[in-house]
Amino acid sequence: MIENTAIENKIILHIMRRPNKIKKAIQFLGNPVLTDENEITTMNSGRMDGVVFEETFQSVELKDEHAVLRWNTRVGPSFSKCELESLFNKLILMPYRFKKIKEGFGVLDSDIIFTYEVRGEKLIITTFYGRCSLNNSLYQLKTLRNYNMANNEKIALDLDPGAISSQVPPTTPEVYIEFSGVKTRYTLESYKVEGKPLPIFIIYCDPGKTVVLDINQKLDVKVNKNIIMMLFFMHYRDFVWEYVQEHYKEKVDELMIKFTSNP
């Protein structure tokens, strides 16, 4: 059995060989299991213009309890200052999660609007406006600001307590990896979903392509070899072996004969 596995691994490496270079690898502990896999694509879908911050932040801080109050009345679900800062300091490790709309205004996960200050390598969040997905007026942030100033009044941003308690907080993946092949850069995230023994992966390929892989089922389409190779390195070799047999059958048969007769 060990000998057969060694030959199978040799075949995988021969077919999939790609010079993956890992830039960053993070494992997050204590993450909740998602109840619906659609949450993965929903929370990662771009819904608002913005660019990744030029600054490299080492930490995130809420300026005061006012910011916490605004989160708990406009965003949800309710958290303490310590809990929010702990969450944000995980999210900041994935730079694309925080984007800059304009100076002083940012967006988290293309949905949650906040204001900020920069202090050295620290992002200071001063307040929250709310979720674009729940308040469409926030998509027109610049217009909203002008309206408020010109009319000396505020558009209602607070949500009712029921809506606040039903919100899902920003989710961190089990694993986050930044890696690259010869030309392309990749970001890989894995999420556990209720009822599925193996994780679901979302992979961002530079420039601008997203691949979602559920390795709990057979993959009917070919995927870039760099991605498959990374899954092999992450010890999902059984899935990779089945994938290689499905999509490279003739090559597998040829190499099996070669490596069996000349181990």
Tab-separated table of C-alpha atoms in Angstrom:
chain	number	residue	atom	x	y	z
A	1	MET	CA	0.000	0.000	0.000
A	2	ILE	CA	2.826	2.391	0.942
A	3	GLU	CA	4.631	1.532	-2.280
A	4	ASN	CA	1.481	2.186	-4.350
A	5	THR	CA	0.931	5.539	-2.608
A	6	ALA	CA	4.523	6.523	-3.291
A	7	ILE	CA	4.095	5.732	-6.997
A	8	GLU	CA	0.801	7.649	-7.124
A	9	ASN	CA	2.458	10.656	-5.491
A	10	LYS	CA	5.302	10.439	-7.979
A	11	ILE	CA	2.776	10.492	-10.837
A	12	ILE	CA	0.985	13.487	-9.327
A	13	LEU	CA	4.212	15.424	-8.975
A	14	HIS	CA	5.274	14.533	-12.515
A	15	ILE	CA	2.001	15.729	-14.067
A	16	MET	CA	1.231	18.668	-11.775
A	17	ARG	CA	4.756	19.952	-11.230
A	18	ARG	CA	4.637	23.702	-10.756
A	19	PRO	CA	7.081	25.962	-8.889
A	20	ASN	CA	4.628	27.338	-6.312
A	21	LYS	CA	6.117	29.990	-4.047
A	22	ILE	CA	4.274	30.654	-0.786
A	23	LYS	CA	4.340	34.292	0.338
A	24	LYS	CA	2.030	34.060	3.357
A	25	ALA	CA	0.237	31.205	5.121
A	26	ILE	CA	-2.092	31.715	8.102
A	27	GLN	CA	-4.243	29.239	10.028
A	28	PHE	CA	-7.133	30.766	11.992
A	29	LEU	CA	-8.359	28.900	15.055
A	30	GLY	CA	-11.856	28.769	16.508
A	31	ASN	CA	-13.747	29.692	13.350
A	32	PRO	CA	-17.468	28.941	13.203
A	33	VAL	CA	-18.661	26.306	10.735
A	34	LEU	CA	-20.743	27.942	8.001
A	35	THR	CA	-24.304	26.683	7.713
A	36	ASP	CA	-24.649	27.657	4.050
A	37	GLU	CA	-21.897	27.470	1.439
A	38	ASN	CA	-23.488	30.409	-0.390
A	39	GLU	CA	-22.140	32.608	2.413
A	40	ILE	CA	-18.664	32.075	0.947
A	41	THR	CA	-19.342	33.642	-2.420
A	42	THR	CA	-21.705	36.269	-0.990
A	43	MET	CA	-19.207	37.681	1.473
A	44	ASN	CA	-16.464	37.713	-1.133
A	45	SER	CA	-18.436	39.280	-3.972
A	46	GLY	CA	-17.399	42.812	-4.879
A	47	ARG	CA	-20.314	45.206	-4.472
A	48	MET	CA	-18.576	48.521	-4.202
A	49	ASP	CA	-15.709	50.311	-5.872
A	50	GLY	CA	-12.581	50.724	-3.814
A	51	VAL	CA	-8.887	50.021	-3.811
A	52	VAL	CA	-6.703	48.181	-1.351
A	53	PHE	CA	-4.969	50.557	1.045
A	54	GLU	CA	-1.479	51.628	0.020
A	55	GLU	CA	-0.448	51.498	3.657
A	56	THR	CA	0.511	48.220	5.282
A	57	PHE	CA	-1.330	48.037	8.589
A	58	GLN	CA	-0.036	45.944	11.452
A	59	SER	CA	-3.148	46.359	13.578
A	60	VAL	CA	-6.682	47.788	13.769
A	61	GLU	CA	-8.130	49.756	16.661
A	62	LEU	CA	-11.571	51.210	17.368
A	63	LYS	CA	-11.109	54.828	18.406
A	64	ASP	CA	-13.655	54.759	21.228
A	65	GLU	CA	-16.952	53.322	22.465
A	66	HIS	CA	-18.809	55.552	19.982
A	67	ALA	CA	-17.503	53.358	17.153
A	68	VAL	CA	-18.667	50.243	19.021
A	69	LEU	CA	-22.118	51.777	19.523
A	70	ARG	CA	-22.417	52.537	15.811
A	71	TRP	CA	-21.444	48.949	14.930
A	72	ASN	CA	-24.023	47.597	17.365
A	73	THR	CA	-26.835	49.841	16.047
A	74	ARG	CA	-25.979	49.994	12.320
A	75	VAL	CA	-24.023	46.847	11.379
A	76	GLY	CA	-24.386	43.937	13.804
A	77	PRO	CA	-24.326	41.497	15.336
A	78	SER	CA	-23.535	43.112	18.684
A	79	PHE	CA	-19.975	42.851	19.972
A	80	SER	CA	-17.841	44.407	22.676
A	81	LYS	CA	-14.910	46.648	21.762
A	82	CYS	CA	-12.470	43.848	22.620
A	83	GLU	CA	-14.346	41.317	20.449
A	84	LEU	CA	-14.513	43.675	17.465
A	85	GLU	CA	-10.840	44.580	17.654
A	86	SER	CA	-9.909	40.905	17.897
A	87	LEU	CA	-11.961	40.162	14.762
A	88	PHE	CA	-10.562	43.116	12.794
A	89	ASN	CA	-6.993	42.206	13.685
A	90	LYS	CA	-7.567	38.831	12.050
A	91	LEU	CA	-9.206	40.359	8.974
A	92	ILE	CA	-6.380	42.873	8.451
A	93	LEU	CA	-4.047	39.934	7.781
A	94	MET	CA	-5.984	39.574	4.512
A	95	PRO	CA	-5.395	43.025	2.944
A	96	TYR	CA	-8.133	42.811	0.291
A	97	ARG	CA	-10.822	42.686	2.998
A	98	PHE	CA	-10.348	46.412	3.768
A	99	LYS	CA	-10.639	48.848	0.856
A	100	LYS	CA	-10.352	52.598	0.599
A	101	ILE	CA	-13.271	54.467	-0.982
A	102	LYS	CA	-11.765	57.903	-0.562
A	103	GLU	CA	-9.617	59.622	2.051
A	104	GLY	CA	-11.097	58.893	5.467
A	105	PHE	CA	-13.701	56.402	4.198
A	106	GLY	CA	-13.292	52.667	3.800
A	107	VAL	CA	-15.323	49.526	3.187
A	108	LEU	CA	-14.994	46.088	4.781
A	109	ASP	CA	-15.826	43.071	2.607
A	110	SER	CA	-17.302	45.394	-0.046
A	111	ASP	CA	-20.277	45.953	2.265
A	112	ILE	CA	-19.602	47.607	5.642
A	113	ILE	CA	-18.843	51.340	5.418
A	114	PHE	CA	-16.567	52.911	8.031
A	115	THR	CA	-14.542	56.068	8.605
A	116	TYR	CA	-10.936	55.905	9.657
A	117	GLU	CA	-7.719	57.621	10.629
A	118	VAL	CA	-4.177	56.347	10.105
A	119	ARG	CA	-1.661	56.406	12.926
A	120	GLY	CA	1.656	54.961	11.826
A	121	GLU	CA	0.993	51.316	10.915
A	122	LYS	CA	-2.343	51.281	12.740
A	123	LEU	CA	-5.787	51.656	11.154
A	124	ILE	CA	-8.048	53.561	13.554
A	125	ILE	CA	-11.772	53.066	12.846
A	126	THR	CA	-13.747	56.074	14.057
A	127	THR	CA	-17.328	55.110	13.193
A	128	PHE	CA	-19.536	52.851	11.068
A	129	TYR	CA	-22.236	53.952	8.627
A	130	GLY	CA	-23.762	50.509	8.067
A	131	ARG	CA	-24.079	47.729	5.509
A	132	CYS	CA	-24.660	48.585	1.845
A	133	SER	CA	-26.570	45.322	1.516
A	134	LEU	CA	-29.134	46.636	4.026
A	135	ASN	CA	-29.089	50.332	3.141
A	136	ASN	CA	-28.763	51.016	-0.581
A	137	SER	CA	-28.180	54.726	-0.006
A	138	LEU	CA	-24.698	53.834	1.253
A	139	TYR	CA	-23.699	52.871	-2.290
A	140	GLN	CA	-23.844	56.575	-3.023
A	141	LEU	CA	-21.576	57.522	-0.166
A	142	LYS	CA	-20.385	60.805	-1.652
A	143	THR	CA	-23.943	61.885	-2.461
A	144	LEU	CA	-25.061	60.865	1.009
A	145	ARG	CA	-22.378	62.981	2.672
A	146	ASN	CA	-23.248	66.025	0.555
A	147	TYR	CA	-26.942	65.555	1.345
A	148	ASN	CA	-26.285	65.453	5.057
A	149	MET	CA	-24.150	68.587	5.065
A	150	ALA	CA	-26.383	70.616	2.733
A	151	ASN	CA	-29.598	69.824	4.556
A	152	ASN	CA	-28.158	69.724	8.076
A	153	GLU	CA	-29.955	66.469	8.773
A	154	LYS	CA	-29.147	62.800	8.889
A	155	ILE	CA	-30.545	59.889	6.935
A	156	ALA	CA	-31.664	57.081	9.261
A	157	LEU	CA	-28.835	54.573	9.501
A	158	ASP	CA	-29.762	52.619	12.624
A	159	LEU	CA	-31.344	49.179	12.205
A	160	ASP	CA	-34.010	47.642	14.366
A	161	PRO	CA	-32.708	45.217	17.046
A	162	GLY	CA	-34.087	42.191	15.190
A	163	ALA	CA	-32.114	43.027	12.053
A	164	ILE	CA	-28.972	43.638	14.126
A	165	SER	CA	-29.155	40.261	15.872
A	166	SER	CA	-29.715	38.387	12.596
A	167	GLN	CA	-26.543	39.677	10.909
A	168	VAL	CA	-23.585	37.383	10.241
A	169	PRO	CA	-20.206	38.814	11.300
A	170	PRO	CA	-17.314	38.929	8.817
A	171	THR	CA	-15.929	35.422	8.609
A	172	THR	CA	-12.300	34.359	8.650
A	173	PRO	CA	-11.303	31.219	6.747
A	174	GLU	CA	-9.677	28.195	8.342
A	175	VAL	CA	-6.611	28.752	6.191
A	176	TYR	CA	-5.407	31.729	4.155
A	177	ILE	CA	-2.499	31.337	1.712
A	178	GLU	CA	-0.893	33.748	-0.729
A	179	PHE	CA	1.221	31.992	-3.344
A	180	SER	CA	2.412	32.388	-6.914
A	181	GLY	CA	3.411	30.334	-9.918
A	182	VAL	CA	5.679	31.481	-12.705
A	183	LYS	CA	3.394	34.359	-13.770
A	184	THR	CA	0.189	34.294	-11.739
A	185	ARG	CA	-0.432	35.248	-8.110
A	186	TYR	CA	-3.067	33.405	-6.084
A	187	THR	CA	-4.947	33.818	-2.824
A	188	LEU	CA	-6.489	30.657	-1.390
A	189	GLU	CA	-8.981	30.419	1.472
A	190	SER	CA	-10.612	27.315	2.936
A	191	TYR	CA	-13.956	27.269	4.749
A	192	LYS	CA	-15.676	24.521	6.692
A	193	VAL	CA	-19.356	24.109	5.854
A	194	GLU	CA	-21.883	22.193	7.939
A	195	GLY	CA	-22.469	18.683	6.613
A	196	LYS	CA	-19.322	18.585	4.491
A	197	PRO	CA	-16.312	16.627	5.798
A	198	LEU	CA	-13.821	18.544	3.662
A	199	PRO	CA	-13.538	22.323	3.218
A	200	ILE	CA	-14.654	24.470	0.317
A	201	PHE	CA	-11.962	26.645	-1.241
A	202	ILE	CA	-12.205	30.056	-2.816
A	203	ILE	CA	-9.178	31.025	-4.897
A	204	TYR	CA	-8.452	34.457	-6.358
A	205	CYS	CA	-6.233	34.377	-9.431
A	206	ASP	CA	-4.499	37.565	-10.523
A	207	PRO	CA	-5.891	39.363	-12.442
A	208	GLY	CA	-9.497	39.271	-11.266
A	209	LYS	CA	-10.555	35.636	-11.668
A	210	THR	CA	-12.224	33.694	-8.857
A	211	VAL	CA	-12.434	29.893	-8.587
A	212	VAL	CA	-14.617	28.093	-6.031
A	213	LEU	CA	-13.742	24.446	-5.390
A	214	ASP	CA	-15.775	21.938	-3.411
A	215	ILE	CA	-13.451	18.972	-2.976
A	216	ASN	CA	-16.252	16.936	-1.398
A	217	GLN	CA	-17.348	16.062	-4.915
A	218	LYS	CA	-15.742	15.083	-8.218
A	219	LEU	CA	-14.371	18.010	-10.169
A	220	ASP	CA	-15.737	17.879	-13.714
A	221	VAL	CA	-13.623	20.695	-15.129
A	222	LYS	CA	-9.880	21.235	-15.291
A	223	VAL	CA	-8.319	23.709	-12.887
A	224	ASN	CA	-4.964	25.474	-13.120
A	225	LYS	CA	-2.190	23.095	-12.114
A	226	ASN	CA	-0.792	25.572	-9.563
A	227	ILE	CA	-4.040	25.321	-7.604
A	228	ILE	CA	-4.129	21.516	-7.704
A	229	MET	CA	-0.492	21.392	-6.629
A	230	MET	CA	-1.246	23.614	-3.633
A	231	LEU	CA	-4.076	21.276	-2.574
A	232	PHE	CA	-1.601	18.403	-2.773
A	233	PHE	CA	0.827	20.283	-0.515
A	234	MET	CA	-2.071	20.883	1.899
A	235	HIS	CA	-2.461	17.085	2.234
A	236	TYR	CA	-5.605	16.642	0.140
A	237	ARG	CA	-3.752	14.069	-1.922
A	238	ASP	CA	-6.699	11.635	-2.210
A	239	PHE	CA	-8.757	14.317	-3.937
A	240	VAL	CA	-5.784	15.277	-6.131
A	241	TRP	CA	-5.151	11.649	-7.107
A	242	GLU	CA	-8.786	11.198	-8.172
A	243	TYR	CA	-8.624	14.485	-10.074
A	244	VAL	CA	-5.448	13.477	-11.927
A	245	GLN	CA	-6.922	10.086	-12.872
A	246	GLU	CA	-10.062	11.803	-14.178
A	247	HIS	CA	-8.403	14.522	-16.246
A	248	TYR	CA	-5.035	12.993	-17.204
A	249	LYS	CA	-5.971	9.321	-17.598
A	250	GLU	CA	-3.694	8.513	-20.547
A	251	LYS	CA	-0.722	10.182	-18.896
A	252	VAL	CA	-1.438	8.406	-15.601
A	253	ASP	CA	-1.589	5.017	-17.359
A	254	GLU	CA	1.656	5.730	-19.171
A	255	LEU	CA	3.481	6.812	-16.018
A	256	MET	CA	2.056	3.954	-13.967
A	257	ILE	CA	3.638	1.464	-16.367
A	258	LYS	CA	6.898	3.427	-16.397
A	259	PHE	CA	7.240	3.843	-12.632
A	260	THR	CA	6.015	0.326	-11.819
A	261	SER	CA	8.558	-1.290	-14.087
A	262	ASN	CA	11.286	1.204	-13.129
A	263	PRO	CA	10.486	2.322	-9.552
